[in-house]
Amino acid sequence: MIHPLLRDSSPDCRDALPLHDRVQIALAIADTSLLQSLLTDCTPPIAQPHRIGSVRSSIGVPLEPQISIDGVLEFEEIYCVLAESAQFEEGVAEYTRRNGNQRGYLDLTQCEAESRTLGQGVTLAQAMAILAEAGFSPSQVDAILHLPSEAWHKSWWFTVDIEGAFTVPFLRLLRTRRYADGTFTLLYKDFFAQEPPPCFKSQSQKVLVEILKEPHQFQQILTKINYARQRSAISRALIICNQLSDLEARGYISQGISLYTADEIVLPVPADCGSCISDCPMRGRTDSPVLMCRQFCIQGF
């Protein structure tokens, strides 16, 4: 699969740097959409688009003196989402149909997990941010933070099924403990049908990134990646390259390594919105604040 990381309108820039350097620079300044593309458009995909939260890249990560990996992608993989009322009713109906019974709500809450801490000793602002990021509305956040000491806030959520879709409903109870110094502790407890949700909402995941140079040897690249896996305790790995033979591709994939082929890795160039013809809200504006742009294009290029 050929999927360009970035396309540049400047052939001089493309020729000035080798592929390895272009990719590293591109990753260093990459926006979220590009980093998500690396995770979803590789073969096999590392993550599904709807399950990716925040994502960032680190370049030239040292493993030990004189040895480093080209990069590391770190992203939040989402496992649980807050359900809306209509969505939940549909989820229960689907669960009932799939499992061939009419117990519905009783089945969904037959197992109970131990209480877990969502935030301990956090400030009011931090507590509000945690709950808002989870998907609660401002009124729900206010209600949770002002619960009586022994009360619980009830909400329905979805966790992922075997295909990674948010279709498995479960019940979550939240409570708040307030302290005299103005801090809060947030606790939660889950009730579910079979398997407990693995986390509150998401888990941090990391991916090793290796950019192939030409020429390269399969055995050396695989040894480097496996060594990096061992040293960093990161199991997922991604190779970015121009071309691979079918045999090499099979070999890497069989070792749990995803592949992302970039035929044109390009950098942003100095932009002049007044002369740019790209379809963009800034097109034609001589007072545009944009200095660098990946879409900058003038007539004839």
Coordinates of C-alpha atoms in Angstrom, one line a residue, residues 105-248:
Y105 CA -30.2 -5.2 31.9
L106 CA -29.8 -8.0 34.5
D107 CA -27.3 -9.8 32.3
L108 CA -25.4 -6.7 31.7
T109 CA -24.7 -6.0 35.4
Q110 CA -24.4 -9.5 36.8
C111 CA -20.6 -9.1 37.5
E112 CA -19.0 -6.5 39.7
A113 CA -15.5 -5.1 39.6
E114 CA -13.6 -3.7 42.6
S115 CA -13.6 0.1 43.1
R116 CA -10.8 1.9 41.2
T117 CA -9.3 5.4 41.7
L118 CA -9.7 7.8 38.7
G119 CA -8.0 10.7 40.4
Q120 CA -6.5 11.0 43.8
G121 CA -5.8 14.3 45.6
V122 CA -6.6 16.3 42.4
T123 CA -7.7 20.0 42.4
L124 CA -11.1 21.1 41.4
A125 CA -9.9 22.2 38.0
Q126 CA -8.2 18.8 37.4
A127 CA -11.3 16.9 38.5
M128 CA -13.4 18.9 36.1
A129 CA -11.0 18.3 33.3
I130 CA -10.9 14.5 33.9
L131 CA -14.6 14.2 33.9
A132 CA -15.1 16.5 30.9
E133 CA -12.5 14.6 28.9
A134 CA -14.4 11.4 29.7
G135 CA -17.4 12.9 27.9
F136 CA -19.6 14.2 30.7
S137 CA -21.5 17.4 30.1
P138 CA -20.9 20.5 32.4
S139 CA -24.1 19.7 34.3
Q140 CA -23.1 16.1 34.8
V141 CA -19.6 17.2 36.0
D142 CA -21.2 19.5 38.5
A143 CA -23.5 16.8 39.8
I144 CA -20.7 14.3 40.2
L145 CA -18.5 16.8 42.1
H146 CA -21.3 17.7 44.4
L147 CA -22.6 14.3 45.3
P148 CA -23.4 13.5 48.9
S149 CA -20.5 11.6 50.6
E150 CA -22.1 8.2 50.3
A151 CA -23.9 8.7 46.9
W152 CA -22.9 7.3 43.5
H153 CA -23.5 8.7 40.0
K154 CA -24.8 6.1 37.6
S155 CA -23.9 6.2 33.9
W156 CA -23.9 3.7 31.0
W157 CA -20.9 3.1 28.8
F158 CA -19.8 0.9 25.9
T159 CA -16.6 -1.1 25.7
V160 CA -15.3 -2.8 22.6
D161 CA -16.4 -6.1 21.1
I162 CA -14.0 -8.6 19.5
E163 CA -14.0 -6.5 16.3
G164 CA -13.1 -3.3 18.1
A165 CA -16.6 -1.7 17.8
F166 CA -18.2 0.0 20.8
T167 CA -21.2 -2.3 21.2
V168 CA -20.8 -3.9 24.7
P169 CA -22.7 -1.9 27.3
F170 CA -21.9 -1.8 31.0
L171 CA -22.9 0.2 34.1
R172 CA -20.4 2.5 35.8
L173 CA -20.8 4.2 39.2
L174 CA -18.8 7.2 40.2
R175 CA -18.4 8.8 43.6
T176 CA -16.5 11.9 44.9
R177 CA -14.6 12.4 48.1
R178 CA -13.9 16.0 49.0
Y179 CA -11.2 17.0 51.5
A180 CA -10.7 20.1 53.7
D181 CA -7.7 21.3 51.6
G182 CA -9.9 21.6 48.5
T183 CA -8.7 18.5 46.7
F184 CA -10.8 15.6 45.4
T185 CA -10.6 11.9 44.9
L186 CA -12.7 10.3 42.2
L187 CA -13.6 6.6 42.5
Y188 CA -15.5 4.4 40.1
K189 CA -16.9 0.8 40.0
D190 CA -18.1 -1.1 37.0
F191 CA -20.9 -3.7 36.6
F192 CA -20.7 -5.8 33.5
A193 CA -21.9 -9.0 31.8
Q194 CA -18.7 -11.1 31.3
E195 CA -15.4 -9.3 30.8
P196 CA -14.5 -6.2 32.9
P197 CA -13.6 -3.0 31.0
P198 CA -9.8 -2.9 30.9
C199 CA -9.6 0.8 31.9
F200 CA -11.6 3.9 32.6
K201 CA -11.5 5.2 29.0
S202 CA -8.1 4.6 27.3
Q203 CA -4.6 3.2 27.7
S204 CA -1.3 4.6 26.5
Q205 CA 0.3 2.6 23.7
K206 CA 3.7 3.0 22.1
V207 CA 5.0 2.0 18.7
L208 CA 8.6 1.7 17.6
V209 CA 9.4 3.4 14.2
E210 CA 12.2 2.3 11.9
I211 CA 12.9 4.1 8.7
L212 CA 14.6 2.0 6.1
K213 CA 17.7 3.2 4.4
E214 CA 18.9 1.9 1.0
P215 CA 20.5 -0.6 0.8
H216 CA 19.2 -2.6 3.8
Q217 CA 19.4 -6.2 4.9
F218 CA 16.3 -8.0 6.3
Q219 CA 18.2 -9.7 9.0
Q220 CA 19.9 -6.6 10.3
I221 CA 16.7 -4.6 10.4
L222 CA 14.8 -7.4 12.2
T223 CA 17.6 -7.8 14.7
K224 CA 17.6 -4.0 15.4
I225 CA 13.8 -3.9 15.9
N226 CA 13.8 -7.0 18.2
Y227 CA 16.7 -5.5 20.2
A228 CA 14.7 -2.3 20.5
R229 CA 11.6 -4.2 21.6
Q230 CA 13.6 -5.9 24.3
R231 CA 15.3 -2.8 25.6
S232 CA 12.2 -0.6 25.5
A233 CA 9.5 -3.1 26.4
I234 CA 7.5 -1.9 23.4
S235 CA 6.1 -4.8 21.3
R236 CA 4.5 -2.9 18.5
A237 CA 6.7 -1.8 15.6
L238 CA 6.3 0.1 12.3
I239 CA 8.6 0.2 9.3
I240 CA 8.5 3.2 6.9
C241 CA 10.1 2.6 3.6
N242 CA 9.9 3.4 -0.1
Q243 CA 9.7 -0.1 -1.5
L244 CA 9.9 -3.7 -0.2
S245 CA 9.7 -7.0 -2.1
D246 CA 6.7 -9.2 -1.4
L247 CA 9.0 -11.7 0.4
E248 CA 10.4 -9.0 2.7

